[in-house]
Amino acid sequence: MASRVEKYLAHLDHLSGGVEPLFFPVESTKPGLPGVTTVVYQGMPEDLLTALTYGLSLAEHPEWRDGTPELCLSVRSTETAWAHAAGFLAEGLRGSCPFSYGNIIDFGEPVAAESDMTAFCVFAPSVLDREDYVGIDVGPRGHEGHDTINIQGLYPIHEAERQFVTEHGLEAFWRLEWDPYDVRRAPVA
């Protein structure tokens, strides 16, 4: 019988066509919870580095009613600092941040040497189809209740954009002209 993590990894294998990812573990700082692992695909899709977490969904949060989140970050870069940041945020904020659409996370410093971006916003992952990121069943066969994962998109943004989203909302920001994958772009707000 496949474990929860095996079911999730099988789902990712299906999405990637079996491409072998890199795995970056993040040691747990939460008593009773195992660490978080970032699963990284370089050049998928196309020229993007895509990182998905596993371990965030093992925590609990009062807002998580229809499944638990994992994160997906896709950027036009080869720097694995982006993937490490996703794992660091997932591990450090699990249980306290709901990682709901519209949440803004201040990283507090530039995420990677190639960029001035210091924050992230959470929204639907643009590199996956809805059926591939919502309601991923990871429970054992015949389990009672639901054990589902919903993958949330994590988008790097500039400090000025973080402030714009705080003042005007994510929808107003999303309507601006910007490339969500370009970590070297100028601020749009």
PDB file of C-alpha atoms in Angstrom:
ATOM      1  CA  MET A   1       0.000   0.000   0.000  1.00  0.00           C
ATOM      2  CA  ALA A   2       1.414   3.386  -1.023  1.00  0.00           C
ATOM      3  CA  SER A   3       2.092   5.913   1.722  1.00  0.00           C
ATOM      4  CA  ARG A   4       0.879   9.498   1.655  1.00  0.00           C
ATOM      5  CA  VAL A   5       4.218  10.830   0.386  1.00  0.00           C
ATOM      6  CA  GLU A   6       4.469   8.031  -2.204  1.00  0.00           C
ATOM      7  CA  LYS A   7       1.031   8.966  -3.563  1.00  0.00           C
ATOM      8  CA  TYR A   8       2.020  12.631  -3.770  1.00  0.00           C
ATOM      9  CA  LEU A   9       5.322  11.829  -5.497  1.00  0.00           C
ATOM     10  CA  ALA A  10       3.499   9.519  -7.923  1.00  0.00           C
ATOM     11  CA  HIS A  11       1.226  12.451  -8.771  1.00  0.00           C
ATOM     12  CA  LEU A  12       4.278  14.650  -9.415  1.00  0.00           C
ATOM     13  CA  ASP A  13       5.897  11.890 -11.501  1.00  0.00           C
ATOM     14  CA  HIS A  14       2.749  11.725 -13.613  1.00  0.00           C
ATOM     15  CA  LEU A  15       2.797  15.506 -14.127  1.00  0.00           C
ATOM     16  CA  SER A  16       6.511  15.564 -15.032  1.00  0.00           C
ATOM     17  CA  GLY A  17       6.378  12.552 -17.318  1.00  0.00           C
ATOM     18  CA  GLY A  18       8.746  10.691 -15.013  1.00  0.00           C
ATOM     19  CA  VAL A  19      11.552  13.270 -15.088  1.00  0.00           C
ATOM     20  CA  GLU A  20      13.867  12.706 -12.135  1.00  0.00           C
ATOM     21  CA  PRO A  21      13.733  15.697  -9.761  1.00  0.00           C
ATOM     22  CA  LEU A  22      16.209  16.987  -7.208  1.00  0.00           C
ATOM     23  CA  PHE A  23      15.231  16.741  -3.532  1.00  0.00           C
ATOM     24  CA  PHE A  24      16.152  19.406  -0.979  1.00  0.00           C
ATOM     25  CA  PRO A  25      15.229  18.500   2.617  1.00  0.00           C
ATOM     26  CA  VAL A  26      14.541  21.164   5.228  1.00  0.00           C
ATOM     27  CA  GLU A  27      14.945  20.042   8.823  1.00  0.00           C
ATOM     28  CA  SER A  28      11.871  20.462  10.996  1.00  0.00           C
ATOM     29  CA  THR A  29      11.658  23.161  13.634  1.00  0.00           C
ATOM     30  CA  LYS A  30       8.168  21.972  14.619  1.00  0.00           C
ATOM     31  CA  PRO A  31       7.994  19.368  17.413  1.00  0.00           C
ATOM     32  CA  GLY A  32       6.186  16.248  16.269  1.00  0.00           C
ATOM     33  CA  LEU A  33       6.356  17.082  12.557  1.00  0.00           C
ATOM     34  CA  PRO A  34       8.879  15.685  10.080  1.00  0.00           C
ATOM     35  CA  GLY A  35      10.811  18.101   7.889  1.00  0.00           C
ATOM     36  CA  VAL A  36       9.737  19.574   4.587  1.00  0.00           C
ATOM     37  CA  THR A  37      11.206  18.453   1.275  1.00  0.00           C
ATOM     38  CA  THR A  38      11.376  20.611  -1.817  1.00  0.00           C
ATOM     39  CA  VAL A  39      11.039  18.636  -5.050  1.00  0.00           C
ATOM     40  CA  VAL A  40      12.767  20.522  -7.858  1.00  0.00           C
ATOM     41  CA  TYR A  41      12.417  20.158 -11.616  1.00  0.00           C
ATOM     42  CA  GLN A  42      14.927  22.127 -13.689  1.00  0.00           C
ATOM     43  CA  GLY A  43      13.710  23.198 -17.118  1.00  0.00           C
ATOM     44  CA  MET A  44      10.092  22.163 -16.491  1.00  0.00           C
ATOM     45  CA  PRO A  45       8.015  23.403 -18.010  1.00  0.00           C
ATOM     46  CA  GLU A  46      10.174  24.800 -20.782  1.00  0.00           C
ATOM     47  CA  ASP A  47      12.835  27.116 -19.333  1.00  0.00           C
ATOM     48  CA  LEU A  48      11.494  27.307 -15.775  1.00  0.00           C
ATOM     49  CA  LEU A  49      12.781  26.005 -12.481  1.00  0.00           C
ATOM     50  CA  THR A  50       9.750  24.514 -10.733  1.00  0.00           C
ATOM     51  CA  ALA A  51       9.822  23.631  -7.050  1.00  0.00           C
ATOM     52  CA  LEU A  52       7.052  21.850  -5.148  1.00  0.00           C
ATOM     53  CA  THR A  53       7.023  21.249  -1.426  1.00  0.00           C
ATOM     54  CA  TYR A  54       6.009  18.248   0.626  1.00  0.00           C
ATOM     55  CA  GLY A  55       5.543  18.527   4.375  1.00  0.00           C
ATOM     56  CA  LEU A  56       3.520  21.725   4.694  1.00  0.00           C
ATOM     57  CA  SER A  57       0.349  19.635   4.408  1.00  0.00           C
ATOM     58  CA  LEU A  58       1.351  17.574   7.458  1.00  0.00           C
ATOM     59  CA  ALA A  59       0.642  20.546   9.742  1.00  0.00           C
ATOM     60  CA  GLU A  60      -2.758  21.814  10.841  1.00  0.00           C
ATOM     61  CA  HIS A  61      -4.374  25.220  10.426  1.00  0.00           C
ATOM     62  CA  PRO A  62      -7.945  26.240  11.333  1.00  0.00           C
ATOM     63  CA  GLU A  63      -8.562  27.607   7.804  1.00  0.00           C
ATOM     64  CA  TRP A  64      -7.729  24.301   6.108  1.00  0.00           C
ATOM     65  CA  ARG A  65     -11.101  22.651   5.603  1.00  0.00           C
ATOM     66  CA  ASP A  66     -11.085  21.347   2.016  1.00  0.00           C
ATOM     67  CA  GLY A  67      -7.592  19.939   1.941  1.00  0.00           C
ATOM     68  CA  THR A  68      -4.127  20.958   3.014  1.00  0.00           C
ATOM     69  CA  PRO A  69      -1.666  22.983   0.940  1.00  0.00           C
ATOM     70  CA  GLU A  70       1.672  22.354  -0.637  1.00  0.00           C
ATOM     71  CA  LEU A  71       3.507  25.060  -2.585  1.00  0.00           C
ATOM     72  CA  CYS A  72       4.554  25.380  -6.226  1.00  0.00           C
ATOM     73  CA  LEU A  73       7.053  28.007  -7.329  1.00  0.00           C
ATOM     74  CA  SER A  74       8.029  28.406 -10.997  1.00  0.00           C
ATOM     75  CA  VAL A  75      10.628  30.957 -12.068  1.00  0.00           C
ATOM     76  CA  ARG A  76      12.810  31.632 -15.079  1.00  0.00           C
ATOM     77  CA  SER A  77      16.091  30.918 -13.321  1.00  0.00           C
ATOM     78  CA  THR A  78      18.641  28.224 -12.656  1.00  0.00           C
ATOM     79  CA  GLU A  79      19.344  29.431  -9.097  1.00  0.00           C
ATOM     80  CA  THR A  80      18.157  26.848  -6.598  1.00  0.00           C
ATOM     81  CA  ALA A  81      17.880  29.599  -3.951  1.00  0.00           C
ATOM     82  CA  TRP A  82      14.282  30.003  -5.164  1.00  0.00           C
ATOM     83  CA  ALA A  83      13.515  26.356  -4.408  1.00  0.00           C
ATOM     84  CA  HIS A  84      15.217  26.589  -1.028  1.00  0.00           C
ATOM     85  CA  ALA A  85      13.117  29.661  -0.197  1.00  0.00           C
ATOM     86  CA  ALA A  86       9.884  27.766  -0.934  1.00  0.00           C
ATOM     87  CA  GLY A  87      10.930  24.934   1.389  1.00  0.00           C
ATOM     88  CA  PHE A  88      12.090  27.361   4.073  1.00  0.00           C
ATOM     89  CA  LEU A  89       8.752  29.224   3.994  1.00  0.00           C
ATOM     90  CA  ALA A  90       6.694  26.019   3.985  1.00  0.00           C
ATOM     91  CA  GLU A  91       8.563  24.643   6.995  1.00  0.00           C
ATOM     92  CA  GLY A  92       8.815  27.866   8.960  1.00  0.00           C
ATOM     93  CA  LEU A  93       5.259  29.096   8.458  1.00  0.00           C
ATOM     94  CA  ARG A  94       3.319  25.830   8.533  1.00  0.00           C
ATOM     95  CA  GLY A  95       0.615  25.955  11.145  1.00  0.00           C
ATOM     96  CA  SER A  96       0.657  29.771  11.315  1.00  0.00           C
ATOM     97  CA  CYS A  97       0.162  30.909   7.688  1.00  0.00           C
ATOM     98  CA  PRO A  98      -2.834  29.491   5.804  1.00  0.00           C
ATOM     99  CA  PHE A  99      -1.141  29.936   2.387  1.00  0.00           C
ATOM    100  CA  SER A 100      -4.498  31.045   0.982  1.00  0.00           C
ATOM    101  CA  TYR A 101      -4.966  32.942  -2.282  1.00  0.00           C
ATOM    102  CA  GLY A 102      -4.019  36.547  -1.676  1.00  0.00           C
ATOM    103  CA  ASN A 103      -1.674  35.892   1.245  1.00  0.00           C
ATOM    104  CA  ILE A 104       1.478  37.988   1.056  1.00  0.00           C
ATOM    105  CA  ILE A 105       4.652  36.662   2.662  1.00  0.00           C
ATOM    106  CA  ASP A 106       7.508  39.052   3.382  1.00  0.00           C
ATOM    107  CA  PHE A 107      10.778  37.142   3.024  1.00  0.00           C
ATOM    108  CA  GLY A 108      12.606  40.090   4.591  1.00  0.00           C
ATOM    109  CA  GLU A 109      15.592  40.078   2.241  1.00  0.00           C
ATOM    110  CA  PRO A 110      16.337  39.383  -1.423  1.00  0.00           C
ATOM    111  CA  VAL A 111      15.410  35.765  -2.129  1.00  0.00           C
ATOM    112  CA  ALA A 112      18.276  35.161  -4.562  1.00  0.00           C
ATOM    113  CA  ALA A 113      21.402  37.036  -5.657  1.00  0.00           C
ATOM    114  CA  GLU A 114      20.000  37.610  -9.148  1.00  0.00           C
ATOM    115  CA  SER A 115      16.927  39.529  -7.951  1.00  0.00           C
ATOM    116  CA  ASP A 116      15.764  42.324  -5.660  1.00  0.00           C
ATOM    117  CA  MET A 117      12.496  40.495  -4.915  1.00  0.00           C
ATOM    118  CA  THR A 118      11.826  40.156  -1.185  1.00  0.00           C
ATOM    119  CA  ALA A 119       8.287  38.795  -0.904  1.00  0.00           C
ATOM    120  CA  PHE A 120       5.825  36.266  -2.291  1.00  0.00           C
ATOM    121  CA  CYS A 121       2.125  36.229  -3.051  1.00  0.00           C
ATOM    122  CA  VAL A 122      -0.012  33.080  -3.033  1.00  0.00           C
ATOM    123  CA  PHE A 123      -2.384  32.274  -5.886  1.00  0.00           C
ATOM    124  CA  ALA A 124      -3.264  29.371  -8.194  1.00  0.00           C
ATOM    125  CA  PRO A 125      -0.202  27.726  -9.782  1.00  0.00           C
ATOM    126  CA  SER A 126      -0.080  28.891 -13.396  1.00  0.00           C
ATOM    127  CA  VAL A 127       2.044  25.967 -14.638  1.00  0.00           C
ATOM    128  CA  LEU A 128      -0.545  23.323 -13.676  1.00  0.00           C
ATOM    129  CA  ASP A 129      -4.067  22.609 -14.847  1.00  0.00           C
ATOM    130  CA  ARG A 130      -6.749  22.913 -12.158  1.00  0.00           C
ATOM    131  CA  GLU A 131      -7.348  19.156 -12.029  1.00  0.00           C
ATOM    132  CA  ASP A 132      -3.626  18.693 -11.342  1.00  0.00           C
ATOM    133  CA  TYR A 133      -3.455  21.017  -8.335  1.00  0.00           C
ATOM    134  CA  VAL A 134      -6.844  20.729  -6.573  1.00  0.00           C
ATOM    135  CA  GLY A 135      -8.049  17.730  -4.571  1.00  0.00           C
ATOM    136  CA  ILE A 136      -5.049  15.415  -4.895  1.00  0.00           C
ATOM    137  CA  ASP A 137      -6.056  12.317  -2.909  1.00  0.00           C
ATOM    138  CA  VAL A 138      -3.110  11.112  -0.843  1.00  0.00           C
ATOM    139  CA  GLY A 139      -5.026   9.042   1.706  1.00  0.00           C
ATOM    140  CA  PRO A 140      -4.684   5.269   1.994  1.00  0.00           C
ATOM    141  CA  ARG A 141      -7.131   3.082   0.094  1.00  0.00           C
ATOM    142  CA  GLY A 142     -10.394   2.782   2.002  1.00  0.00           C
ATOM    143  CA  HIS A 143      -9.617   5.667   4.358  1.00  0.00           C
ATOM    144  CA  GLU A 144     -12.430   7.511   6.037  1.00  0.00           C
ATOM    145  CA  GLY A 145     -12.734  11.235   5.482  1.00  0.00           C
ATOM    146  CA  HIS A 146     -10.528  13.131   3.121  1.00  0.00           C
ATOM    147  CA  ASP A 147      -6.781  13.442   2.942  1.00  0.00           C
ATOM    148  CA  THR A 148      -6.311  15.775   0.026  1.00  0.00           C
ATOM    149  CA  ILE A 149      -3.612  18.197  -1.010  1.00  0.00           C
ATOM    150  CA  ASN A 150      -4.225  21.440  -2.898  1.00  0.00           C
ATOM    151  CA  ILE A 151      -1.108  22.874  -4.519  1.00  0.00           C
ATOM    152  CA  GLN A 152      -0.849  26.657  -4.110  1.00  0.00           C
ATOM    153  CA  GLY A 153       1.226  28.859  -6.400  1.00  0.00           C
ATOM    154  CA  LEU A 154       3.959  30.979  -4.830  1.00  0.00           C
ATOM    155  CA  TYR A 155       4.981  34.065  -6.841  1.00  0.00           C
ATOM    156  CA  PRO A 156       8.030  36.235  -6.033  1.00  0.00           C
ATOM    157  CA  ILE A 157       7.337  39.971  -5.922  1.00  0.00           C
ATOM    158  CA  HIS A 158       9.121  43.224  -5.116  1.00  0.00           C
ATOM    159  CA  GLU A 159       8.635  45.177  -1.875  1.00  0.00           C
ATOM    160  CA  ALA A 160       6.718  47.926  -3.728  1.00  0.00           C
ATOM    161  CA  GLU A 161       4.422  45.241  -5.179  1.00  0.00           C
ATOM    162  CA  ARG A 162       3.896  43.733  -1.715  1.00  0.00           C
ATOM    163  CA  GLN A 163       2.783  47.149  -0.506  1.00  0.00           C
ATOM    164  CA  PHE A 164       0.527  47.583  -3.568  1.00  0.00           C
ATOM    165  CA  VAL A 165      -1.190  44.237  -2.913  1.00  0.00           C
ATOM    166  CA  THR A 166      -1.640  45.125   0.757  1.00  0.00           C
ATOM    167  CA  GLU A 167      -3.311  48.426  -0.210  1.00  0.00           C
ATOM    168  CA  HIS A 168      -5.229  47.441  -3.368  1.00  0.00           C
ATOM    169  CA  GLY A 169      -5.614  43.663  -3.203  1.00  0.00           C
ATOM    170  CA  LEU A 170      -4.256  40.773  -5.224  1.00  0.00           C
ATOM    171  CA  GLU A 171      -6.864  41.106  -7.978  1.00  0.00           C
ATOM    172  CA  ALA A 172      -5.736  44.672  -8.790  1.00  0.00           C
ATOM    173  CA  PHE A 173      -2.104  43.522  -8.844  1.00  0.00           C
ATOM    174  CA  TRP A 174      -2.880  40.517 -11.029  1.00  0.00           C
ATOM    175  CA  ARG A 175      -4.446  42.805 -13.657  1.00  0.00           C
ATOM    176  CA  LEU A 176      -1.176  44.727 -14.111  1.00  0.00           C
ATOM    177  CA  GLU A 177       1.169  43.818 -16.972  1.00  0.00           C
ATOM    178  CA  TRP A 178       3.891  41.594 -15.500  1.00  0.00           C
ATOM    179  CA  ASP A 179       5.613  38.294 -16.118  1.00  0.00           C
ATOM    180  CA  PRO A 180       5.129  36.065 -13.046  1.00  0.00           C
ATOM    181  CA  TYR A 181       8.182  33.959 -13.964  1.00  0.00           C
ATOM    182  CA  ASP A 182      10.689  36.789 -14.530  1.00  0.00           C
ATOM    183  CA  VAL A 183      12.731  37.257 -11.352  1.00  0.00           C
ATOM    184  CA  ARG A 184      14.817  40.024 -12.949  1.00  0.00           C
ATOM    185  CA  ARG A 185      11.881  42.245 -13.984  1.00  0.00           C
ATOM    186  CA  ALA A 186      11.404  45.765 -12.685  1.00  0.00           C
ATOM    187  CA  PRO A 187       8.588  46.395 -10.187  1.00  0.00           C
ATOM    188  CA  VAL A 188       5.213  46.991 -11.891  1.00  0.00           C
ATOM    189  CA  ALA A 189       3.595  48.822  -8.980  1.00  0.00           C
TER     190      ALA A 189
END
